[in-house]
XYZ file of C-alpha atoms in Angstrom:
587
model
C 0.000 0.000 0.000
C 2.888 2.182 0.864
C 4.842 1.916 -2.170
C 1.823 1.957 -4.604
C 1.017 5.280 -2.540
C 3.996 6.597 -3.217
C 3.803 5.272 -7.056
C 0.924 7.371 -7.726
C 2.478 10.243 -6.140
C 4.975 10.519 -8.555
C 2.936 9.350 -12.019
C 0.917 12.257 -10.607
C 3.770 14.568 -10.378
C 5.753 13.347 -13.661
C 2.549 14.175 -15.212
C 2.713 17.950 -14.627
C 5.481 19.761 -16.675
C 5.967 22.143 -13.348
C 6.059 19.892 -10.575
C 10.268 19.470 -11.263
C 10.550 15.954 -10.556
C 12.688 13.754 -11.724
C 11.993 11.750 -15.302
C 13.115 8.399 -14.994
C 16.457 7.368 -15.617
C 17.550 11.172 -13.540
C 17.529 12.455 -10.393
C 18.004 16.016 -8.969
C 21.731 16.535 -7.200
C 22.820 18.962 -4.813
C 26.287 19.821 -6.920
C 28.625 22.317 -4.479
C 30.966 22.579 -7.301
C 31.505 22.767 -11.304
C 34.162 21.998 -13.558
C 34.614 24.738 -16.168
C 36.164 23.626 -19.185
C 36.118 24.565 -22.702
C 35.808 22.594 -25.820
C 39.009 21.833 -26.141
C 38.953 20.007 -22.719
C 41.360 22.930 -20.778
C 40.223 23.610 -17.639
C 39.298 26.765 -16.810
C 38.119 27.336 -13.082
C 36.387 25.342 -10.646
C 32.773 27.421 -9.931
C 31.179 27.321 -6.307
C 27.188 26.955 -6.992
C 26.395 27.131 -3.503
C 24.264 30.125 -2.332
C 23.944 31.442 1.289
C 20.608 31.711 2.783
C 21.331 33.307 5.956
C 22.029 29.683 8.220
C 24.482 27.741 5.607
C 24.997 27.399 2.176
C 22.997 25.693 -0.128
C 24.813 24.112 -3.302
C 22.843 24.030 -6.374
C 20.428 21.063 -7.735
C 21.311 19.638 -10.994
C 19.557 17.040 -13.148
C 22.095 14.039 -14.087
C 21.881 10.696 -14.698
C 20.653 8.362 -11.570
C 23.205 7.525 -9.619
C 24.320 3.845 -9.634
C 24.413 2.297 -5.583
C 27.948 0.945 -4.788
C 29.008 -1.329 -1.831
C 31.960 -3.378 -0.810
C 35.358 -4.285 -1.691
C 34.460 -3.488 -5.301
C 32.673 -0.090 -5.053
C 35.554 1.750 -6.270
C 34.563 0.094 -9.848
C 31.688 2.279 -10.152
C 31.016 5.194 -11.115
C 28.232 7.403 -11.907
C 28.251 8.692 -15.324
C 29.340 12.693 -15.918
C 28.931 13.352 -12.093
C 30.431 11.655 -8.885
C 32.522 13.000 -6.059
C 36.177 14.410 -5.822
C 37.546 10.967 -6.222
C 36.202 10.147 -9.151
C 35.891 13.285 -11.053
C 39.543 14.887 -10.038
C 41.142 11.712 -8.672
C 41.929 13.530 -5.153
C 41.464 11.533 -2.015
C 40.082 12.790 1.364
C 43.447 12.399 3.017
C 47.283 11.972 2.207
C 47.181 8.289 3.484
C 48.636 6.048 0.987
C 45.694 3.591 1.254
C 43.117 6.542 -0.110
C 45.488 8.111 -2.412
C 44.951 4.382 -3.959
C 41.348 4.459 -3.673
C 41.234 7.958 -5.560
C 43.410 6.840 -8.052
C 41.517 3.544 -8.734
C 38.126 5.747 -9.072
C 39.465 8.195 -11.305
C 40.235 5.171 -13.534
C 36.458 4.084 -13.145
C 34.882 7.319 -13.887
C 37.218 7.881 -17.328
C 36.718 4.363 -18.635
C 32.722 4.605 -17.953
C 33.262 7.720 -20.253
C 35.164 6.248 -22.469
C 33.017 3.300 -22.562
C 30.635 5.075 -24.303
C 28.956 4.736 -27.725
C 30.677 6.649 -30.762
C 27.683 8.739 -31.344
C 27.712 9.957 -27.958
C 31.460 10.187 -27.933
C 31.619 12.445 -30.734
C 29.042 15.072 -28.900
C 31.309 18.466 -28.738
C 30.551 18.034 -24.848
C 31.494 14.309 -24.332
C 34.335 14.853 -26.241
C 35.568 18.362 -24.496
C 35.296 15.769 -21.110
C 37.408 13.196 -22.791
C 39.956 15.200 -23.845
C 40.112 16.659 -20.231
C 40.927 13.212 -18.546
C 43.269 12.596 -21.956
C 45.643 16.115 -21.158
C 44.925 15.123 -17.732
C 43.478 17.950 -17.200
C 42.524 17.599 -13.514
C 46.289 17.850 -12.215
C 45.762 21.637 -12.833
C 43.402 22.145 -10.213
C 45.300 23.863 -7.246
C 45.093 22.394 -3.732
C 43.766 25.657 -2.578
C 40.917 25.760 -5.417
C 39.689 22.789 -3.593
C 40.587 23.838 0.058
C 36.277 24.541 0.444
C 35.671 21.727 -1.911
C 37.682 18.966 0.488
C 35.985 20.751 3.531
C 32.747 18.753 2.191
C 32.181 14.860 2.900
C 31.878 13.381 -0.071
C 31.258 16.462 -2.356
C 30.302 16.058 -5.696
C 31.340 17.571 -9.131
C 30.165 17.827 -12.272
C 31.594 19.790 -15.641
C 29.800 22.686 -17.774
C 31.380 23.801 -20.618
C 32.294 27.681 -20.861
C 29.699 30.267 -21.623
C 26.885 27.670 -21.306
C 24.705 28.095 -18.210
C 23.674 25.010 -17.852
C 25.794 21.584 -17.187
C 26.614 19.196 -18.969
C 24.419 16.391 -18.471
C 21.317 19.254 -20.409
C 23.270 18.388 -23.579
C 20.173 17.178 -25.721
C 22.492 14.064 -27.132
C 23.491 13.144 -23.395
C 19.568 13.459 -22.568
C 18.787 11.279 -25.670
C 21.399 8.531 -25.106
C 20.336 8.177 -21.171
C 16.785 7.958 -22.127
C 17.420 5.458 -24.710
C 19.201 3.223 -21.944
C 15.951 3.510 -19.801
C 13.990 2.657 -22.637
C 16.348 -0.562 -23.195
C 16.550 -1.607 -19.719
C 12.449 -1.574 -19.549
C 12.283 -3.713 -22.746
C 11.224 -6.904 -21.547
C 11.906 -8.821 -25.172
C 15.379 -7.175 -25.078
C 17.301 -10.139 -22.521
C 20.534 -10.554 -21.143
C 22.640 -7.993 -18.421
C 26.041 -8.241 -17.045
C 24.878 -9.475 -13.632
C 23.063 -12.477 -14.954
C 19.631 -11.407 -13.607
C 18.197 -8.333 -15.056
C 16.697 -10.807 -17.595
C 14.089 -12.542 -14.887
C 10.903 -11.125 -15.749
C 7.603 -11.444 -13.169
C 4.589 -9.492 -12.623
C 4.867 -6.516 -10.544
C 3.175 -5.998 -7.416
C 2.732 -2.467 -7.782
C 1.415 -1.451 -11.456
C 0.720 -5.450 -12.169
C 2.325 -5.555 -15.034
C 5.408 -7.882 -16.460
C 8.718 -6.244 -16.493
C 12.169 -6.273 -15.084
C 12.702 -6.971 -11.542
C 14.980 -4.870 -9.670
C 17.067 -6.643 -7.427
C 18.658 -3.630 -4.935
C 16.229 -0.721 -3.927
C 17.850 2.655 -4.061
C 18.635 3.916 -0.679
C 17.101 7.040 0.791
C 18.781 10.093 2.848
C 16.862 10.465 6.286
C 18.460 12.886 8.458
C 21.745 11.992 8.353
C 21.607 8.549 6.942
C 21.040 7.182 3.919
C 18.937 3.716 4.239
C 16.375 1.561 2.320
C 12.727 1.511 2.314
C 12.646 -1.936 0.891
C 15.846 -4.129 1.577
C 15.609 -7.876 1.568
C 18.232 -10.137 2.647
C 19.712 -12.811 0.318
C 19.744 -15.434 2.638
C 18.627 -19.155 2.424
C 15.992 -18.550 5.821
C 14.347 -15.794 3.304
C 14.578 -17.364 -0.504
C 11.202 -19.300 -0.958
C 10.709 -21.412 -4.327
C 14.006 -20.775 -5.598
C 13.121 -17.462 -5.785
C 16.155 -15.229 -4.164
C 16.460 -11.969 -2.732
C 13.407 -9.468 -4.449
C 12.171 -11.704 -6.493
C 10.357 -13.196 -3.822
C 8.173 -9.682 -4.127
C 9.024 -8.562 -7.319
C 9.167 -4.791 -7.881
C 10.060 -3.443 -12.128
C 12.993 -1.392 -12.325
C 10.342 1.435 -13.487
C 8.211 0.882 -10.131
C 11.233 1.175 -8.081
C 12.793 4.490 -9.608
C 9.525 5.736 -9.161
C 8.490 5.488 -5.575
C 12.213 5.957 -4.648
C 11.971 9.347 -6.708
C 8.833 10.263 -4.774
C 9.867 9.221 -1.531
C 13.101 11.256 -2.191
C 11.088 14.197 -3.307
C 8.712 14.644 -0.479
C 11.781 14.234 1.974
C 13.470 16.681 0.623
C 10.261 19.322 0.235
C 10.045 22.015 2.621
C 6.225 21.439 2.068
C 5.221 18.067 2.419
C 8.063 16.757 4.933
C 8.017 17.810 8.774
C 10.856 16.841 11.316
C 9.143 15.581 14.806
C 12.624 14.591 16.994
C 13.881 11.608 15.131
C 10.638 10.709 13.018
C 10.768 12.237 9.139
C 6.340 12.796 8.850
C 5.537 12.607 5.051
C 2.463 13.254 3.644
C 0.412 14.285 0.380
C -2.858 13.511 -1.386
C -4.194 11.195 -4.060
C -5.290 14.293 -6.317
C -5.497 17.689 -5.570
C -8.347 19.510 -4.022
C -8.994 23.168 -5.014
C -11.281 23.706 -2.138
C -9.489 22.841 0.816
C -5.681 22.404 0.262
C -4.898 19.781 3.147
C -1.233 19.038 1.420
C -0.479 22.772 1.636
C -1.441 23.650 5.294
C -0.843 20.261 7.087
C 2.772 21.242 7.732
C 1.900 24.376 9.498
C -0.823 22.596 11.284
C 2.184 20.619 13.385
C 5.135 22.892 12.796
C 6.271 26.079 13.793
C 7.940 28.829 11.872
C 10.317 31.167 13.383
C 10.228 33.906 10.876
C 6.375 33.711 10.126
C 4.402 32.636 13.756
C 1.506 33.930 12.278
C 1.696 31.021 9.605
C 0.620 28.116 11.910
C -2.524 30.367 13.830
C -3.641 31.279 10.195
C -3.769 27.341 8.710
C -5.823 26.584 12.175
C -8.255 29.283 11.669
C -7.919 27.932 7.716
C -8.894 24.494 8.828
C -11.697 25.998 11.129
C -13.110 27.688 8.392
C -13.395 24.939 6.293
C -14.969 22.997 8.654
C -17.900 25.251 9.578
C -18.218 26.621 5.677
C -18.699 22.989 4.466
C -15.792 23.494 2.694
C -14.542 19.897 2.941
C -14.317 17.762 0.097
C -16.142 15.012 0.440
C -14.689 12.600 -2.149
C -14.072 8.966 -0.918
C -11.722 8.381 -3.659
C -9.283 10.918 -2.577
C -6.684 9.370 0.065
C -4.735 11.462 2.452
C -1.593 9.484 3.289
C 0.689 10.316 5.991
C 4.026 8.391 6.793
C 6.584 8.197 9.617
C 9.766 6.893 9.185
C 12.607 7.123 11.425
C 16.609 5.715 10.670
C 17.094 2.250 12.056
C 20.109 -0.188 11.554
C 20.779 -0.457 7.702
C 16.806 0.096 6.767
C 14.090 2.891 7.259
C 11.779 2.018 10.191
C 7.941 2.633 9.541
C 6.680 4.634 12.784
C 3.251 5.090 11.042
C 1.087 4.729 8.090
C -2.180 6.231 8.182
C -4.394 6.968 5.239
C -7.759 8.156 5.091
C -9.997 10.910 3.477
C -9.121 14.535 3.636
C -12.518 15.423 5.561
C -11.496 12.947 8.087
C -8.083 13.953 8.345
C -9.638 17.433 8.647
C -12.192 16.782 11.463
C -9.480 15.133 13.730
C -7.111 17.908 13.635
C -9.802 20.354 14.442
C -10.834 18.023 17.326
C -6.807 18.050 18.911
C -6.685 21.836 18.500
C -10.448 22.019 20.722
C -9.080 19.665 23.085
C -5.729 21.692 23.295
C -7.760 24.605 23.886
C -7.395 26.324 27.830
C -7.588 29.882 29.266
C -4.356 31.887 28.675
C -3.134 35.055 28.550
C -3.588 38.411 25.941
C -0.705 37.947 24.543
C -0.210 33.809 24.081
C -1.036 32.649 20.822
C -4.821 30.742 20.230
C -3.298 27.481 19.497
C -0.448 25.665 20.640
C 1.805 23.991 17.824
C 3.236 20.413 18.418
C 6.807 21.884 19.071
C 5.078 23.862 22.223
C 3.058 20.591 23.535
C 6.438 18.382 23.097
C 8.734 20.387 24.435
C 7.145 21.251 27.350
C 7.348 17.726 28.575
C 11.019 17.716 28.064
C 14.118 18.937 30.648
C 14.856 22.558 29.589
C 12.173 22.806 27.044
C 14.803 20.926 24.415
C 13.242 18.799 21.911
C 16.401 16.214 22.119
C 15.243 15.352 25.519
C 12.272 14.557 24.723
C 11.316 10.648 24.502
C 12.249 9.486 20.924
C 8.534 7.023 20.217
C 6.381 9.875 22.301
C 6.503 12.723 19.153
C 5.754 9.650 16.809
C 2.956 8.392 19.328
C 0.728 11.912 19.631
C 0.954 12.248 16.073
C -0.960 9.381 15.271
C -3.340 10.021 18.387
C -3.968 13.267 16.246
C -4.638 11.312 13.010
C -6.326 8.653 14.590
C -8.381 10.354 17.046
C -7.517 7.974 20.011
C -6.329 9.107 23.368
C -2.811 10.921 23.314
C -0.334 8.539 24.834
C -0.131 7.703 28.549
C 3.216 8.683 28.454
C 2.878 12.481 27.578
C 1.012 12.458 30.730
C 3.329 11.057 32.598
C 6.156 12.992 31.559
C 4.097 16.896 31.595
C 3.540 15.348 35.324
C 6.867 14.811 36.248
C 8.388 17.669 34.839
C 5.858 19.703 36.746
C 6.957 18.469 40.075
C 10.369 18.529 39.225
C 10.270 22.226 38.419
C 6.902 23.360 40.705
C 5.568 25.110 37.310
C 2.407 25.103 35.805
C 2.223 26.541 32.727
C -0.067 27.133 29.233
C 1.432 24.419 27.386
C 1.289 21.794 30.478
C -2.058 22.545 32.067
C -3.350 21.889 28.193
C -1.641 18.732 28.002
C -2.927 17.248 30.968
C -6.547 18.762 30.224
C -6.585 16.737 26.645
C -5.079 14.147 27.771
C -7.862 13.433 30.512
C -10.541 14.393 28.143
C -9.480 12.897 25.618
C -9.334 9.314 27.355
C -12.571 9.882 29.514
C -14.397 10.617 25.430
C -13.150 7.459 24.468
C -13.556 4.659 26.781
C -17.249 6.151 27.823
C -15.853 6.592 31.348
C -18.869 9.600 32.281
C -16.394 11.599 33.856
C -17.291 15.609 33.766
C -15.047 17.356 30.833
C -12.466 19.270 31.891
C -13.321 22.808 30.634
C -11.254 25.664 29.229
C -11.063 27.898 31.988
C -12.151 27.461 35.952
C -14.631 25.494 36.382
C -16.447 26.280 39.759
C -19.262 23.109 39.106
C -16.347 20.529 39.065
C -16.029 18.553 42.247
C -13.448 16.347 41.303
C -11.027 16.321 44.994
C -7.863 16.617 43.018
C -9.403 19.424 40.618
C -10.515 21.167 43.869
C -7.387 20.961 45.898
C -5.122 22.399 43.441
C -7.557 25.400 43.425
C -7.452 25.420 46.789
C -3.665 25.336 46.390
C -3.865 28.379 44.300
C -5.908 30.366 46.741
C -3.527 29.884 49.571
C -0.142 30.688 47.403
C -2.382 34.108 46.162
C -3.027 35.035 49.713
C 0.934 34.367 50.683
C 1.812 36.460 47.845
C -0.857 39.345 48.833
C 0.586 39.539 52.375
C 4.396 39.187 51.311
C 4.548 41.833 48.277
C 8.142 41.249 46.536
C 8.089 37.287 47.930
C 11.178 35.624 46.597
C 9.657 31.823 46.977
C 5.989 30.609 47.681
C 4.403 27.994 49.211
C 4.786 26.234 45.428
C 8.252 26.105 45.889
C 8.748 23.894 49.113
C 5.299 22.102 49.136
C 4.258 21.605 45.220
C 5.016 17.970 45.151
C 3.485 16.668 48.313
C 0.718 18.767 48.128
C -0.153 17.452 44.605
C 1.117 13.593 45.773
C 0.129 13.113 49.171
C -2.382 16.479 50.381
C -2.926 15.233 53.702
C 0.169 15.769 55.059
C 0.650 18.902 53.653
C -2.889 21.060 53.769
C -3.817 21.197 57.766
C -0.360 23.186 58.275
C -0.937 25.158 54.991
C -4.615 26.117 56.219
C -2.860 27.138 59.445
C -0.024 29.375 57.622
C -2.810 31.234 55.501
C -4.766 32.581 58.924
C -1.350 34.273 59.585
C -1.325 35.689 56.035
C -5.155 37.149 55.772
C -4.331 38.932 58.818
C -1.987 41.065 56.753
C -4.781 41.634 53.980
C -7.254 44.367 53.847
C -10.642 43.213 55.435
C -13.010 43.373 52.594
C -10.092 41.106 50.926
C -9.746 39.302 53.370
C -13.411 37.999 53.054
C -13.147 37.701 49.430
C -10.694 35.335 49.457
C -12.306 33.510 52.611
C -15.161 32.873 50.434
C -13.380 31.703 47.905
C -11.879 28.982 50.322
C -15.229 28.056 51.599
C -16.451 27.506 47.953
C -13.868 25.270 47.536
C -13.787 23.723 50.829
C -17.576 22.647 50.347
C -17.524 19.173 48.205
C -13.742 18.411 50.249
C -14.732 16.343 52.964
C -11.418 15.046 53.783
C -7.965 15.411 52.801
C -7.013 12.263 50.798
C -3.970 10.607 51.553
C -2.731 10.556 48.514
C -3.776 11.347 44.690
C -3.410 9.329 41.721
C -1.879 10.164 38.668
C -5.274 11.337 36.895
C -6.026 13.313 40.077
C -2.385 15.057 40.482
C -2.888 15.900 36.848
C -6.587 17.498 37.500
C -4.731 19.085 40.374
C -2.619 20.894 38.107
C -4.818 22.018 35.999
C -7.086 23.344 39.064
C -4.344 24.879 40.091
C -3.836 26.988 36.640
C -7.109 27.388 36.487
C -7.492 29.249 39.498
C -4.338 31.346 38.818
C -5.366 32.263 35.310
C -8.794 33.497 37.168
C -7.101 35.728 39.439
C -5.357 37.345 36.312
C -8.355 37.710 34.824
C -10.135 39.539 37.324
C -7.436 41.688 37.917
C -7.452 42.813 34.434
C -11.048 43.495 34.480
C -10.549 45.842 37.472
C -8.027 47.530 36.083
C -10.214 48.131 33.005
């Protein structure tokens, strides 16, 4: 399902002249630097392409031939054609050990005798042959160490030649184009038989378009984060062959299938618009066909991720989604799938986190539902909704996403998609980084208030709904004694102006743990404090106590985790309402 997902994706794409993506046989490569030569074959200079965008630089996409993969003792054999890395292309190793300055040699000699390896016609292009003639004056030795001083600086950096006073490279040369789309053509020509590994000829029906080609036996690998793994990679092993069958063609996949959802995989991971990075797990996701009412593919990334130079982005694709919603606006087409994928680096493969399809309006309806029940009193100046970077990171030591739990991100994602309670663990965690710091704030009282909800909505459990700002009807004990809580730190604070540490400091935990032994010596400090208060505030905030007080009939000796959570959020709750009245006075 996956891969024929990601099939359509790109058959969709390759059929739009705009969308960029790669036709088969190509692929689009970041190239740092270019070899200027002239027809002739003299080099010239060495051009940097890479262009600064205020964090690093960015080296310039090029279309060239698809890289070939390469592994083992033997890898130094191949090479790519009219593109590859330092090594190949200028025969200069990474270091001045005599084992690489082998290695470099030994791939030089690969990439010139692909090139020379090549049919007259193409050979006698005025580009091939300005290449060959730059390997055959040996050109290369003429580039100076310090030419390459930023080139060397760059693992694995590749090169690629462009003739003089041509702004494109070489590989736009119509007769290259021609000749490399004439080998995909040959390759996919299932009467044409016979490869130099002995098993391009098997033919079988593919599992994704169902039709009989070439099987391809090695998937091309993928860059995810800083690795570069396979979607599909199956072992050649006797415990896996079945039927004689060995290695993929036990689920046979055409060469054409495979360069396509590898191309569209590769695509949407590198898009700024359909990829967003959630700790370690790379979220993918598009649609089956576009949708001119309601663009889901072009606001789900701001729906879960924030954006430092725009805030406003994220707020406006809520209220976008809202909008929607209410207006109707939804398409309701069955046949249009919303796909979303997770996939995180593992060992030498990409591990699947998630896969969750479904329709647009549905994908729509549960996103609106985890921004209502994200939704809590805060201040003027907070932002309405709370992104996924706020709700993560405010579970984690110091607020840094690296600390936080590396399945959790993954896990409240698909409790988003899904609409299933959030996981018990971002509970847990918002819990015990509250008592660990004594802090209750926007991002953590909302957490806790979903995550409640959320569970009590699912399992039928008839528990009250925790509401978005103090609720005075709720007689839950832990809800009530974190008010209560509240009441007695505002009335320490009232009576000790300029207080460098409140009751929260010392008694947060215990109180919100194990209230009995904390509360009767609490209630005594605060009869100490009103005395300090004026009198007709002094009442006030006795009232408020005995409104409280009322449902409490005794101090429990301890709260579980649900009810320390409710405490928390009583405890906000109550704060936020003393903020709020004191802006209305001041009004």
């Amino acid at each position: 399902m996956i891969l024929q997902a990601l099939y359509e994706y790109y058959q969709r794409k390759a059929a739009d002249p705009e969308s960029g993506i790669a036709p088969e046989g190509w692929e689009w490569k970041p190239i740092p630097f270019v070899v200027i030569i002239d027809l002739n074959g003299k080099y010239l200079r060495l051009n940097d392409t890479r262009e600064n965008d205020g964090k690093k630089k960015i080296p310039k996409r090029y279309l060239v031939p698809r890289g070939i993969g390469r592994s083992g003792k033997d890898a130094c054999e191949v090479a790519n054609l009219f593109w590859d890395h330092y090594g190949y292309v200028l025969g200069v190793p990474k270091d001045d050990t005599a084992k690489n300055k082998e290695m470099a040699q030994k791939q030089l000699s690969s990439f010139s005798r692909r090139l020379k390896a090549l049919p007259e016609e193409v050979r006698k292009l005025s580009t091939v042959a300005a290449v060959l003639r730059f390997y055959e004056m040996e050109e290369y030795r003429k580039i100076s160490s310090q030419e390459l001083q930023d080139c060397l600086k760059i693992a694995g950096c590749n090169l690629t030649f462009c003739l003089d006073g041509y702004k494109g490279a070489l590989t736009e040369d119509t007769g290259i184009k021609d000749y490399v789309n004439s080998l995909v053509n040959s390759v996919n020509n299932i009467e044409n038989e016979g490869d130099d590994d002995g098993f391009a000829e098997y033919k079988a029906i593919c599992l994704i378009t169902g039709q009989k080609g070439r099987i391809q036996r090695k998937h091309a690998r993928t860059p995810i984060n800083k690795d570069t793994k396979s979607l599909v990679a199956i072992q050649k092993n006797s415990g896996y062959d079945s039927y004689g069958k060995q290695q993929a063609f036990n689920c046979p996949i055409s060469l054409s299938a495979e360069f396509a959802y590898t191309t569209a995989l590769n695509t949407l991971l590198k898009s700024g618009g359909n990829r967003i990075q959630i700790s370690d797990t790379s979220v993918v996701f598009w649609a089956q066909k576009e949708v001119k009412s309601f663009d889901l593919e072009t606001d789900f990334v701001w729906l879960f991720k924030s954006d430092k130079d725009n805030p406003e982005r994220g707020i406006e694709a809520v209220k976008g989604l809202y909008k929607a919603v209410d207006s109707g606006r939804l398409p309701l087409d069955e046949d249009n799938r919303f796909y979303v994928l997770g996939l995180a680096p593992n060992a030498a493969r990409i591990s699947i986190r998630f896969w969750k399809t479904g329709t647009i309006s549905d994908f729509a309806m549960r996103i609106k539902q985890h921004f209502e029940d994200f939704k809590i009193v805060h201040g003027p100046k907070d932002n309405e909704y709370l992104s996924l970077y706020q709700i993560l990171s405010a579970t984690a030591l110091e607020y840094k996403m690296d600390n936080v739990p590396p399945n959790l991100a993954a896990d409240v994602v698909v409790s988003v998609l899904d609409g299933t309670p959030y996981p018990r663990t971002l509970l847990q965690q918002c819990v015990r980084r509250i008592r660990a710091e004594q802090h209750v704030n926007r991002s953590r009282a909302a957490i806790l208030k979903a995550c409640i909800n959320r569970f009590n909505r699912f399992y039928n459990k008839g528990e009250k709904e925790v509401l978005v700002g103090l609720d005075r009807t709720n007689t839950n004990t832990g809800y009530r004694i974190g008010r209560l809580f509240a009441v007695l730190e505002k009335i320490q604070e009232e009576s000790s102006p300029g207080i460098n540490a409140t009751i929260r400091d010392r008694f947060y935990g215990a109180a919100s743990s194990t209230p009995v032994t904390v509360f009767p010596q609490l209630l005594k400090l605060k009869n100490h404090h009103l005395a300090k208060l004026h009198p007709g505030r002094k009442v006030n905030l006795e009232k408020e106590i005995q409104e409280i007080f009322e449902p409490i009939k005794i101090f429990p000796s301890h709260l579980t985790l649900d009810q320390q959570s409710l405490f928390a959020v009583g405890y906000y709750h109550q704060r936020q309402d003393f903020f709020t009245k004191k802006d209305v006075e001041n009004k």
